[in-house]
Short mmCIF file of C-alpha atoms and ligand atoms in Angstrom, two decimals:
data_model
loop_
_atom_site.label_atom_id
_atom_site.label_comp_id
_atom_site.label_asym_id
_atom_site.label_seq_id
_atom_site.Cartn_x
_atom_site.Cartn_y
_atom_site.Cartn_z
CA UNK A 78 0.00 0.00 0.00
CA UNK A 79 1.42 3.37 -0.99
CA UNK A 80 0.42 6.09 1.40
CA UNK A 81 0.46 9.67 0.23
CA UNK A 82 0.40 12.07 3.11
CA UNK A 83 -0.91 15.51 2.36
CA UNK A 84 0.14 18.01 5.00
CA UNK A 85 -2.01 21.13 4.93
CA UNK A 86 0.20 24.07 5.75
CA UNK A 87 -1.08 27.00 3.73
CA UNK A 88 -3.00 28.79 6.47
CA UNK A 89 -1.92 32.26 7.57
CA UNK A 90 -1.80 31.97 11.30
CA UNK A 91 -2.85 35.58 11.88
CA UNK A 92 -3.38 35.00 15.59
CA UNK A 93 0.29 34.22 16.11
CA UNK A 94 0.94 37.94 15.41
CA UNK A 95 4.25 37.02 13.88
CA UNK A 96 6.33 37.80 10.80
CA UNK A 97 7.14 34.09 10.70
CA UNK A 98 4.74 31.67 8.97
CA UNK A 99 2.87 29.71 11.64
CA UNK A 100 4.26 26.29 10.73
CA UNK A 101 7.81 27.57 11.33
CA UNK A 102 7.12 28.30 14.98
CA UNK A 103 8.80 25.75 17.19
CA UNK A 104 8.03 23.15 19.80
CA UNK A 105 11.21 21.82 21.43
CA UNK A 106 13.30 23.80 18.95
CA UNK A 107 11.75 21.94 16.01
CA UNK A 108 9.25 23.65 13.72
CA UNK A 109 5.62 22.55 13.85
CA UNK A 110 5.82 21.35 10.26
CA UNK A 111 9.03 19.41 10.99
CA UNK A 112 7.25 17.57 13.81
CA UNK A 113 4.42 16.53 11.48
CA UNK A 114 6.92 15.59 8.78
CA UNK A 115 9.08 13.55 11.17
CA UNK A 116 6.07 11.61 12.43
CA UNK A 117 4.72 10.89 8.95
CA UNK A 118 8.22 9.82 7.85
CA UNK A 119 7.80 6.82 10.16
CA UNK A 120 5.05 5.39 7.95
CA UNK A 121 6.25 2.76 5.46
CA UNK A 122 5.88 3.43 1.73
CA UNK A 123 4.91 6.99 2.35
CA UNK A 124 5.23 9.93 -0.02
CA UNK A 125 4.75 13.34 1.49
CA UNK A 126 3.05 16.28 -0.17
CA UNK A 127 3.03 19.66 1.54
CA UNK A 128 0.44 22.25 0.60
CA UNK A 129 2.00 25.62 1.25
CA UNK A 130 0.86 29.18 0.78
CA UNK A 131 1.47 32.00 3.21
CA UNK A 132 5.24 32.63 3.55
CA UNK A 133 5.81 29.52 1.46
CA UNK A 134 9.23 30.43 0.10
CA UNK A 135 10.59 30.92 3.60
CA UNK A 136 9.03 27.63 4.72
CA UNK A 137 10.65 25.79 1.79
CA UNK A 138 14.03 27.43 2.42
CA UNK A 139 13.98 26.74 6.14
CA UNK A 140 12.96 23.10 5.68
CA UNK A 141 15.11 22.45 2.61
CA UNK A 142 16.17 19.02 3.96
CA UNK A 143 12.61 17.75 3.81
CA UNK A 144 11.91 15.00 1.29
CA UNK A 145 8.49 16.06 0.04
CA UNK A 146 6.67 17.49 -2.91
CA UNK A 147 5.70 21.10 -2.37
CA UNK A 148 2.41 22.23 -3.88
CA UNK A 149 1.36 25.84 -3.73
CA UNK A 150 -2.15 26.93 -2.81
CA UNK A 151 -2.14 30.53 -3.98
CA UNK A 152 -5.39 31.55 -2.31
CA UNK A 153 -6.60 29.89 0.87
CA UNK A 154 -10.12 28.96 -0.15
CA UNK A 155 -10.58 26.17 2.36
CA UNK A 156 -9.28 22.75 3.37
CA UNK A 157 -11.03 21.04 0.43
CA UNK A 158 -9.51 23.52 -2.01
CA UNK A 159 -6.11 22.89 -0.42
CA UNK A 160 -6.32 19.14 -1.06
CA UNK A 161 -7.58 19.78 -4.59
CA UNK A 162 -4.23 21.44 -5.39
CA UNK A 163 -2.57 18.02 -5.10
CA UNK A 164 -5.09 16.37 -7.43
CA UNK A 165 -2.58 15.59 -10.18
CA UNK A 166 -0.32 13.79 -7.67
CA UNK A 167 -3.04 11.45 -6.44
CA UNK A 168 -3.33 7.99 -8.03
CA UNK A 169 -6.50 5.92 -7.74
CA UNK A 170 -4.76 3.13 -5.83
CA UNK A 171 -3.13 5.45 -3.27
CA UNK A 172 -4.22 5.72 0.32
CA UNK A 173 -4.40 9.39 1.19
CA UNK A 174 -3.64 10.55 4.69
CA UNK A 175 -4.55 14.15 5.50
CA UNK A 176 -2.55 15.84 8.26
CA UNK A 177 -2.34 19.45 9.45
CA UNK A 178 1.00 21.25 9.53
CA UNK A 179 0.01 23.04 12.73
CA UNK A 180 -0.88 19.91 14.74
CA UNK A 181 2.58 18.83 15.91
CA UNK A 182 1.98 16.14 18.54
CA UNK A 183 -0.06 13.58 16.62
CA UNK A 184 1.44 10.17 17.37
CA UNK A 185 2.40 7.38 15.00
CA UNK A 186 0.03 5.07 16.93
CA UNK A 187 -2.94 7.32 16.16
CA UNK A 188 -1.98 7.39 12.49
CA UNK A 189 -1.66 3.59 12.46
CA UNK A 190 -5.10 3.29 14.07
CA UNK A 191 -6.51 5.52 11.37
CA UNK A 192 -4.82 3.70 8.49
CA UNK A 193 -6.16 0.38 9.79
CA UNK A 194 -9.68 1.71 9.14
CA UNK A 195 -9.34 2.83 5.53
CA UNK A 196 -10.39 0.68 2.54
CA UNK A 197 -12.37 0.97 -0.66
CA UNK A 198 -15.41 0.43 1.57
CA UNK A 199 -14.56 2.93 4.28
CA UNK A 200 -13.17 6.36 5.06
CA UNK A 201 -11.17 6.63 8.29
CA UNK A 202 -11.71 9.66 10.50
CA UNK A 203 -9.95 10.69 13.70
CA UNK A 204 -12.38 12.28 16.14
CA UNK A 205 -12.17 13.40 19.73
CA UNK A 206 -14.66 14.26 22.45
CA UNK A 207 -14.18 17.73 23.88
CA UNK A 208 -15.79 19.25 26.94
CA UNK A 209 -15.82 22.53 25.06
CA UNK A 210 -16.22 21.78 21.33
CA UNK A 211 -16.60 25.44 20.29
CA UNK A 212 -14.95 26.25 16.96
CA UNK A 213 -14.62 22.68 15.75
CA UNK A 214 -16.56 20.75 13.13
CA UNK A 215 -19.11 18.47 14.86
CA UNK A 216 -19.56 14.79 14.06
CA UNK A 217 -23.22 14.22 13.28
CA UNK A 218 -24.30 10.61 13.90
CA UNK A 219 -27.52 8.76 13.17
CA UNK A 220 -29.62 8.69 16.35
CA UNK A 221 -30.49 5.02 16.06
CA UNK A 222 -27.54 3.38 14.26
CA UNK A 223 -24.85 5.75 15.61
CA UNK A 224 -23.30 5.81 12.14
CA UNK A 225 -21.50 9.01 11.12
CA UNK A 226 -23.64 10.97 8.67
CA UNK A 227 -21.66 14.16 8.14
CA UNK A 228 -19.48 16.87 9.66
CA UNK A 229 -21.01 20.26 10.35
CA UNK A 230 -18.74 23.26 10.88
CA UNK A 231 -19.35 25.45 13.93
CA UNK A 232 -20.59 28.34 11.80
CA UNK A 233 -23.04 26.15 9.88
CA UNK A 234 -24.29 24.16 12.86
CA UNK A 235 -27.76 24.35 14.34
CA UNK A 236 -28.14 24.97 18.09
CA UNK A 237 -28.71 21.26 18.59
CA UNK A 238 -25.63 20.29 16.54
CA UNK A 239 -23.55 22.79 18.53
CA UNK A 240 -24.34 20.65 21.56
CA UNK A 241 -22.40 17.69 20.09
CA UNK A 242 -19.14 17.05 21.92
CA UNK A 243 -17.56 14.75 19.37
CA UNK A 244 -15.48 16.85 16.99
CA UNK A 245 -13.49 16.48 13.81
CA UNK A 246 -9.72 16.58 14.31
CA UNK A 247 -9.33 17.20 10.58
CA UNK A 248 -7.16 14.11 10.28
CA UNK A 249 -8.53 11.45 7.95
CA UNK A 250 -7.56 8.71 5.50
CA UNK A 251 -9.30 7.85 2.25
CA UNK A 252 -8.61 5.95 -0.96
CA UNK A 253 -7.32 8.03 -3.88
CA UNK A 254 -10.01 7.08 -6.34
CA UNK A 255 -12.78 8.22 -3.99
CA UNK A 256 -11.03 11.35 -2.81
CA UNK A 257 -10.42 12.48 -6.41
CA UNK A 258 -14.09 12.02 -7.19
CA UNK A 259 -15.35 13.88 -4.16
CA UNK A 260 -12.98 16.86 -4.06
CA UNK A 261 -14.10 17.80 -7.57
CA UNK A 262 -17.69 17.89 -6.37
CA UNK A 263 -17.08 20.26 -3.43
CA UNK A 264 -18.72 23.68 -3.47
CA UNK A 265 -18.50 26.68 -1.19
CA UNK A 266 -22.15 27.29 -0.43
CA UNK A 267 -21.69 27.54 3.32
CA UNK A 268 -21.36 30.16 6.03
CA UNK A 269 -17.65 30.78 5.33
CA UNK A 270 -17.85 30.40 1.54
CA UNK A 271 -14.99 27.96 1.73
CA UNK A 272 -14.45 24.61 0.05
CA UNK A 273 -14.70 22.33 3.09
CA UNK A 274 -12.82 19.04 2.95
CA UNK A 275 -15.23 17.87 5.64
CA UNK A 276 -18.04 17.75 3.08
CA UNK A 277 -16.51 14.57 1.62
CA UNK A 278 -17.86 12.70 4.64
CA UNK A 279 -21.48 13.24 3.63
CA UNK A 280 -20.57 12.41 0.00
CA UNK A 281 -19.04 9.14 1.17
CA UNK A 282 -22.15 8.27 3.15
CA UNK A 283 -24.31 9.03 0.10
CA UNK A 284 -22.08 6.75 -2.01
CA UNK A 285 -22.58 3.92 0.46
CA UNK A 286 -19.11 4.16 1.97
CA UNK A 287 -18.85 3.71 5.74
CA UNK A 288 -17.12 6.22 8.02
CA UNK A 289 -14.93 4.46 10.59
CA UNK A 290 -13.83 6.62 13.48
CA UNK A 291 -10.93 6.20 15.86
CA UNK A 292 -9.64 8.37 18.69
CA UNK A 293 -6.16 9.43 19.76
CA UNK A 294 -4.74 8.28 23.09
CA UNK A 295 -4.38 11.88 24.34
CA UNK A 296 -6.44 14.92 23.37
CA UNK A 297 -3.25 17.02 23.20
CA UNK A 298 -2.14 14.94 20.19
CA UNK A 299 -4.73 16.56 17.99
CA UNK A 300 -4.56 20.11 19.30
CA UNK A 301 -3.53 22.68 16.73
CA UNK A 302 -1.57 25.86 17.24
CA UNK A 303 -3.39 29.07 16.50
CA UNK A 304 -1.79 31.44 19.00
CA UNK A 305 1.24 31.66 21.27
CA UNK A 306 -0.68 30.43 24.27
CA UNK A 307 -1.52 27.19 22.51
CA UNK A 308 2.09 26.96 21.32
CA UNK A 309 3.38 27.20 24.89
CA UNK A 310 0.80 24.66 26.04
CA UNK A 311 2.01 22.13 23.47
CA UNK A 312 5.63 22.85 24.42
CA UNK A 313 4.83 21.90 28.02
CA UNK A 314 2.88 18.81 26.94
CA UNK A 315 5.77 17.72 24.74
CA UNK A 316 8.31 18.32 27.51
CA UNK A 317 6.26 16.41 30.02
CA UNK A 318 6.16 13.43 27.62
CA UNK A 319 9.96 13.67 27.21
CA UNK A 320 10.43 13.74 30.98
CA UNK A 321 8.24 10.64 31.31
CA UNK A 322 10.34 8.85 28.69
CA UNK A 323 13.58 9.76 30.46
CA UNK A 324 12.28 8.44 33.77
CA UNK A 325 11.04 5.24 32.09
CA UNK A 326 14.59 4.79 30.80
CA UNK A 327 15.93 5.03 34.35
CA UNK A 328 16.98 8.67 34.55
CA UNK A 329 16.25 10.47 37.85
CA UNK A 330 14.76 13.91 37.40
CA UNK A 331 14.65 15.97 40.56
CA UNK A 332 11.71 17.83 39.07
CA UNK A 333 10.22 16.47 35.83
CA UNK A 334 8.55 19.84 35.22
CA UNK A 335 11.91 21.60 35.15
CA UNK A 336 13.91 19.77 32.53
CA UNK A 337 13.69 20.42 28.79
CA UNK A 338 14.71 18.10 25.96
CA UNK A 339 15.04 19.86 22.66
CA UNK A 340 16.75 17.04 20.88
CA UNK A 341 17.56 13.37 21.27
CA UNK A 342 19.97 10.95 22.93
CA UNK A 343 22.21 8.44 21.20
CA UNK A 344 22.89 6.76 24.52
CA UNK A 345 21.63 7.06 28.07
CA UNK A 346 23.37 5.08 30.79
CA UNK A 347 22.08 3.84 34.11
CA UNK A 348 21.57 5.99 37.17
CA UNK A 349 21.83 9.39 35.59
CA UNK A 350 20.60 12.10 37.90
CA UNK A 351 19.43 15.46 36.60
CA UNK A 352 18.86 18.47 38.82
CA UNK A 353 16.42 21.27 37.99
CA UNK A 354 16.49 23.59 34.95
CA UNK A 355 18.70 21.40 32.82
CA UNK A 356 18.32 21.76 29.04
CA UNK A 357 19.33 19.05 26.59
CA UNK A 358 19.81 20.28 23.03
CA UNK A 359 20.83 18.50 19.85
CA UNK A 360 22.09 14.98 20.19
CA UNK A 361 23.68 13.97 23.47
CA UNK A 362 25.19 10.75 24.73
CA UNK A 363 25.41 10.23 28.50
CA UNK A 364 27.08 7.35 30.32
CA UNK A 365 26.38 5.57 33.61
CA UNK A 366 26.30 7.31 37.00
CA UNK A 367 26.41 10.81 35.61
CA UNK A 368 25.23 13.67 37.80
CA UNK A 369 24.09 16.86 36.12
CA UNK A 370 23.74 19.93 38.33
CA UNK A 371 21.12 22.63 38.18
CA UNK A 372 20.90 25.17 35.32
CA UNK A 373 23.19 23.31 32.96
CA UNK A 374 22.86 23.26 29.17
CA UNK A 375 24.13 20.23 27.31
CA UNK A 376 24.30 20.50 23.55
CA UNK A 377 25.52 17.79 21.14
CA UNK A 378 27.97 16.41 23.65
CA UNK A 379 29.32 13.10 24.86
CA UNK A 380 29.52 12.55 28.61
CA UNK A 381 31.25 9.34 29.70
CA UNK A 382 30.59 7.28 32.86
CA UNK A 383 30.90 8.68 36.38
CA UNK A 384 31.10 12.30 35.33
CA UNK A 385 29.89 14.98 37.71
CA UNK A 386 28.72 18.22 36.20
CA UNK A 387 28.12 20.80 38.89
CA UNK A 388 25.60 23.64 38.58
CA UNK A 389 25.53 26.31 35.89
CA UNK A 390 27.66 24.78 33.15
CA UNK A 391 27.39 25.14 29.38
CA UNK A 392 28.68 22.14 27.51
CA UNK A 393 28.50 22.61 23.77
CA UNK A 394 29.77 20.09 21.22
CA UNK A 395 32.29 18.75 23.70
CA UNK A 396 33.50 15.38 24.96
CA UNK A 397 33.91 14.73 28.67
CA UNK A 398 35.90 11.65 29.70
CA UNK A 399 34.99 9.20 32.43
CA UNK A 400 35.29 10.33 36.03
CA UNK A 401 35.76 13.99 35.15
CA UNK A 402 34.34 16.81 37.22
CA UNK A 403 33.06 19.96 35.53
CA UNK A 404 31.97 23.26 37.05
CA UNK A 405 30.29 24.93 38.72
CA UNK A 406 30.14 27.74 36.13
CA UNK A 407 32.30 26.10 33.48
CA UNK A 408 31.98 26.50 29.74
CA UNK A 409 33.10 23.79 27.35
CA UNK A 410 32.94 25.01 23.77
CA UNK A 411 33.11 23.08 20.50
CA UNK A 412 35.98 20.59 20.20
CA UNK A 413 36.80 20.63 23.88
CA UNK A 414 37.87 17.03 24.39
CA UNK A 415 38.59 15.93 27.90
CA UNK A 416 40.05 12.52 28.73
CA UNK A 417 39.37 10.65 31.98
CA UNK A 418 39.49 12.28 35.41
CA UNK A 419 39.92 15.81 34.22
CA UNK A 420 38.81 18.64 36.52
CA UNK A 421 37.46 21.82 35.02
CA UNK A 422 36.46 24.32 37.68
CA UNK A 423 34.63 27.60 37.97
CA UNK A 424 34.90 30.28 35.30
CA UNK A 425 37.02 28.12 33.05
CA UNK A 426 36.45 28.21 29.30
CA UNK A 427 37.84 25.45 27.09
CA UNK A 428 37.65 25.60 23.30
CA UNK A 429 39.19 23.43 20.57
CA UNK A 430 41.53 21.82 23.06
CA UNK A 431 42.36 18.32 24.19
CA UNK A 432 43.09 17.72 27.84
CA UNK A 433 44.69 14.37 28.72
CA UNK A 434 44.02 12.17 31.73
CA UNK A 435 44.05 13.59 35.23
CA UNK A 436 44.76 17.23 34.37
CA UNK A 437 43.24 20.06 36.37
CA UNK A 438 42.17 23.51 35.30
CA UNK A 439 40.32 24.59 38.38
CA UNK A 440 39.83 28.34 38.32
CA UNK A 441 39.33 31.33 36.01
CA UNK A 442 41.16 30.22 32.87
CA UNK A 443 40.87 30.35 29.10
CA UNK A 444 42.26 27.33 27.28
CA UNK A 445 41.78 27.55 23.51
CA UNK A 446 43.57 25.90 20.57
CA UNK A 447 45.63 23.86 22.96
CA UNK A 448 46.95 20.37 23.58
CA UNK A 449 47.27 19.67 27.28
CA UNK A 450 49.09 16.52 28.41
CA UNK A 451 48.25 14.31 31.36
CA UNK A 452 48.59 15.29 35.04
CA UNK A 453 49.02 18.92 34.12
CA UNK A 454 48.05 21.51 36.72
CA UNK A 455 46.96 24.84 35.36
CA UNK A 456 46.85 27.60 37.95
CA UNK A 457 44.13 30.18 38.39
CA UNK A 458 43.87 32.86 35.75
CA UNK A 459 45.96 31.14 33.09
CA UNK A 460 45.29 32.26 29.53
CA UNK A 461 46.36 30.72 26.26
CA UNK A 462 46.78 33.78 24.03
CA UNK A 463 45.84 32.00 20.82
CA UNK A 464 44.94 34.88 18.58
CA UNK A 465 47.01 37.72 17.15
CA UNK A 466 43.94 39.45 15.74
CA UNK A 467 44.25 37.62 12.42
CA UNK A 468 45.50 34.06 12.94
CA UNK A 469 45.06 31.40 15.59
CA UNK A 470 48.02 29.49 17.08
CA UNK A 471 48.32 26.42 19.29
CA UNK A 472 49.66 26.04 22.77
CA UNK A 473 51.12 22.68 23.78
CA UNK A 474 51.57 21.83 27.44
CA UNK A 475 53.29 18.51 27.95
CA UNK A 476 52.63 15.87 30.63
CA UNK A 477 53.14 16.79 34.24
CA UNK A 478 53.68 20.50 33.67
CA UNK A 479 52.71 23.00 36.36
CA UNK A 480 51.53 26.41 35.19
CA UNK A 481 51.63 29.06 37.94
CA UNK A 482 48.67 31.34 38.42
CA UNK A 483 48.07 34.33 36.17
CA UNK A 484 50.27 33.08 33.37
CA UNK A 485 49.83 34.08 29.75
CA UNK A 486 51.02 31.60 27.15
CA UNK A 487 51.59 33.47 23.88
CA UNK A 488 51.00 30.84 21.17
CA UNK A 489 52.58 29.22 19.32
CA UNK A 490 54.41 27.94 22.36
CA UNK A 491 55.25 24.64 24.03
CA UNK A 492 55.73 24.05 27.73
CA UNK A 493 57.97 21.01 28.22
CA UNK A 494 57.31 17.88 30.19
CA UNK A 495 57.25 18.37 33.98
CA UNK A 496 58.19 22.02 33.46
CA UNK A 497 57.11 24.59 36.04
CA UNK A 498 56.09 28.10 35.08
CA UNK A 499 56.32 30.71 37.83
CA UNK A 500 53.17 32.62 38.65
CA UNK A 501 52.54 35.83 36.76
CA UNK A 502 54.70 34.90 33.76
CA UNK A 503 54.20 35.89 30.16
CA UNK A 504 55.62 32.99 28.19
CA UNK A 505 56.55 33.84 24.61
CA UNK A 506 59.14 31.15 23.92
CA UNK A 507 58.94 27.39 24.43
CA UNK A 508 60.21 26.26 27.81
CA UNK A 509 62.42 23.25 28.61
CA UNK A 510 61.36 20.01 30.31
CA UNK A 511 61.71 19.68 34.08
CA UNK A 512 62.90 23.29 34.63
CA UNK A 513 61.38 26.32 36.35
CA UNK A 514 60.81 29.17 33.93
CA UNK A 515 59.48 32.56 34.95
CA UNK A 516 59.38 36.03 33.49
CA UNK A 517 58.72 38.11 36.56
CA UNK A 518 60.99 41.07 37.36
CA UNK A 519 62.65 40.92 40.76
CA UNK A 520 60.71 42.09 43.78
CA UNK A 521 62.20 45.20 45.34
CA UNK A 522 61.36 47.32 48.35
CA UNK A 523 61.94 51.12 48.26
CA UNK A 524 63.40 52.03 51.61
CA UNK A 525 62.57 55.76 52.04
CA UNK A 526 59.27 55.81 50.19
CA UNK A 527 56.38 57.69 51.78
CA UNK A 528 52.70 57.65 51.05
CA UNK A 529 51.51 60.84 49.31
CA UNK A 530 49.68 63.28 51.63
CA UNK A 531 46.65 65.35 50.68
CA UNK A 532 47.61 68.90 49.62
CA UNK A 533 46.10 71.90 51.52
CA UNK A 534 43.54 73.79 49.34
C1 UD1 B 2059 -10.92 22.48 10.31
C2 UD1 B 2059 -12.09 21.55 9.98
C3 UD1 B 2059 -12.90 21.30 11.26
C4 UD1 B 2059 -12.02 20.72 12.34
C5 UD1 B 2059 -10.81 21.62 12.57
C6 UD1 B 2059 -9.84 20.94 13.47
C7 UD1 B 2059 -12.75 22.05 7.66
C8 UD1 B 2059 -13.73 22.73 6.80
N1 UD1 B 2059 -12.93 22.19 8.98
O1 UD1 B 2059 -11.46 23.72 10.69
O2 UD1 B 2059 -13.97 20.40 10.99
O3 UD1 B 2059 -12.75 20.57 13.55
O4 UD1 B 2059 -10.13 21.89 11.31
O5 UD1 B 2059 -8.80 21.81 13.81
O6 UD1 B 2059 -11.86 21.38 7.19
N2 UD1 B 2059 -5.48 25.15 5.38
C9 UD1 B 2059 -4.89 25.27 4.15
N3 UD1 B 2059 -5.54 25.93 3.16
C10 UD1 B 2059 -6.75 26.50 3.34
C11 UD1 B 2059 -7.35 26.38 4.62
C12 UD1 B 2059 -6.70 25.71 5.61
O7 UD1 B 2059 -3.77 24.78 3.93
O8 UD1 B 2059 -7.27 27.07 2.38
C13 UD1 B 2059 -4.78 24.43 6.43
C14 UD1 B 2059 -4.39 25.27 7.63
O9 UD1 B 2059 -3.07 25.77 7.47
C15 UD1 B 2059 -4.49 24.30 8.79
C16 UD1 B 2059 -5.58 23.34 8.35
O10 UD1 B 2059 -5.67 23.45 6.95
O11 UD1 B 2059 -3.30 23.59 8.98
C17 UD1 B 2059 -6.90 23.61 9.00
O12 UD1 B 2059 -7.32 24.90 8.67
P1 UD1 B 2059 -8.13 25.78 9.68
O13 UD1 B 2059 -8.48 27.05 9.02
O14 UD1 B 2059 -7.45 25.85 10.96
O15 UD1 B 2059 -9.48 24.90 9.80
P2 UD1 B 2059 -10.63 25.11 10.82
O16 UD1 B 2059 -11.52 26.18 10.34
O17 UD1 B 2059 -10.09 25.22 12.17
CA1 CA B 2060 -7.62 25.43 13.19
#
C-alpha cells in the first residue's frame, strides 16, 4: 500500500501575530511542520506532499532538507480547495492521509489506528470528544444506528448540533479514487464560503461508503496551534512526555517539570541524575552514574561514565571523559575534548583543546587551541593567548607541567614535560622540560618611600 500524506500548511496563522509563517514556529526547537513531517516519515511506503501558501518560500528554504513534494495553494479557499491542489499527484490506488502542519503532537500510533480503518469500503476519520467543542466541526451521527452521517462546521451548525461534543480533528484517511471524485464535487455554499474538505464525509455516506472513526490516546495529540498560548501549552505537553520517557529509561529527574529536551539521545546510561532547569539540546550521549547539576545546558555532547557536572555549566559540542568533574560555572565550547578524570572548575572556558588524563584547570582560565598533556596543573587565571587578531596558534603543554597562576602563554608555544612556570609569567618562547621558567621582574622594596599626603587647598 502506498500512502500519500498531504500536509495542509497554507493557512496564515494571523493569531500568532508574527512575521514568521505559523508552521515555522517551534516546539522543542523543532518547527511545527518538521514535527508533522518527522512523524509521517515513520510510515512505510509513504510519499509526502506539503500544501503551502502563506510565507511559502521561507518555509521551503527553512525546511530544505525535507523529502516532500511542495504544492502551492495561492489563495486559501478552504481545506477542500487545499487538497484539490494536489489532485494531479493522487493515483487511484493510493491511500491518502490528510494531516495538518500546525498539529505537531499527533502520534504514529494514532496514524496507524486511522490507516487500519481505511479501505475501498470505508473512510477513516480521527475524532475526539471535547468538553468545550466550540470552533470545531461536529460529528453528526444517526440517532439510532450511531453511524457518522456528516461533519457540520461550527458556523453552519444548528443549536442542537452545537451541543455535540464529538469533533473532527481534521485528520482522515481515504482511498485516492474516492477522494479524487469527491474533491471535484465540493462547493462553497456555506457560512464561510470555503471549500470544506469535511463535506466529503457526507458524500461518502451518500455513495454507500462507511465512516470508521478512531480516537487518539491523548487529546493534546490533535490540538492545533493558532496562538502563542496554545504553542506554549504544546511545548509543556511535549516536555512532560519527554520527561516521562527519560524516567522510564531510568533517569532520575529531581523535578520532571523543570527539565527540557530539545533534541535526542544516542545513549543514556544507568543511574543518571538530573537536577532542575537542565536543558538538553541537539544529540547527546550520556554514560552511567552521571550527575548533572542545576541550570546546565548540554548541547551535542558526549559525557562518559561517572562524570559529575556541577551547577551552571554550558557544555556545547564537547566530549567529557569518564570520572571527570566539571563546574560549577564552566563552559566547554566546540571541540573541547577531555580525557578521563579531568577537573574543570569555575569560570574556566575550554575551546578546541584536548586535555589528557588527570589534568586540572580549576579556576578562572581560558584554554583555547591547545593540547594539554596528562597530570598537568593549570593555575588560576591562566590564559592561552591563541589569537594575534588575524590568525590562531596552538599552545602545547606537555605531561606533568605545572603552570603558575596568572600566566599568559603566547601561542605558538610549548611548555615542556614536567616544566614549572612561575606565577605571573608571560611565556613567549617554548620552555624546557623539568625546569622552572618565569618572566617576573625581581621584587624590590623602596626604603625611604612615603605615602603621598593630601595637599592643603
Ligand atoms: C478544520 C475543519 C474542522 C475541524 C478543525 C480541526 C474544515 C472545513 N474544517 O477547521 O472540521 O474541527 O479543522 O482543527 O476542514 N489550510 C490550508 N488551506 C486553506 C485552509 C486551511 O492549507 O485554504 C490548512 C491550515 O493551514 C491548517 C488546516 O488546513 O493547517 C486547518 O485549517 P483551519 O483554518 O485551521 O481549519 P478550521 O476552520 O479550524
Ligand atoms: Ca484550526
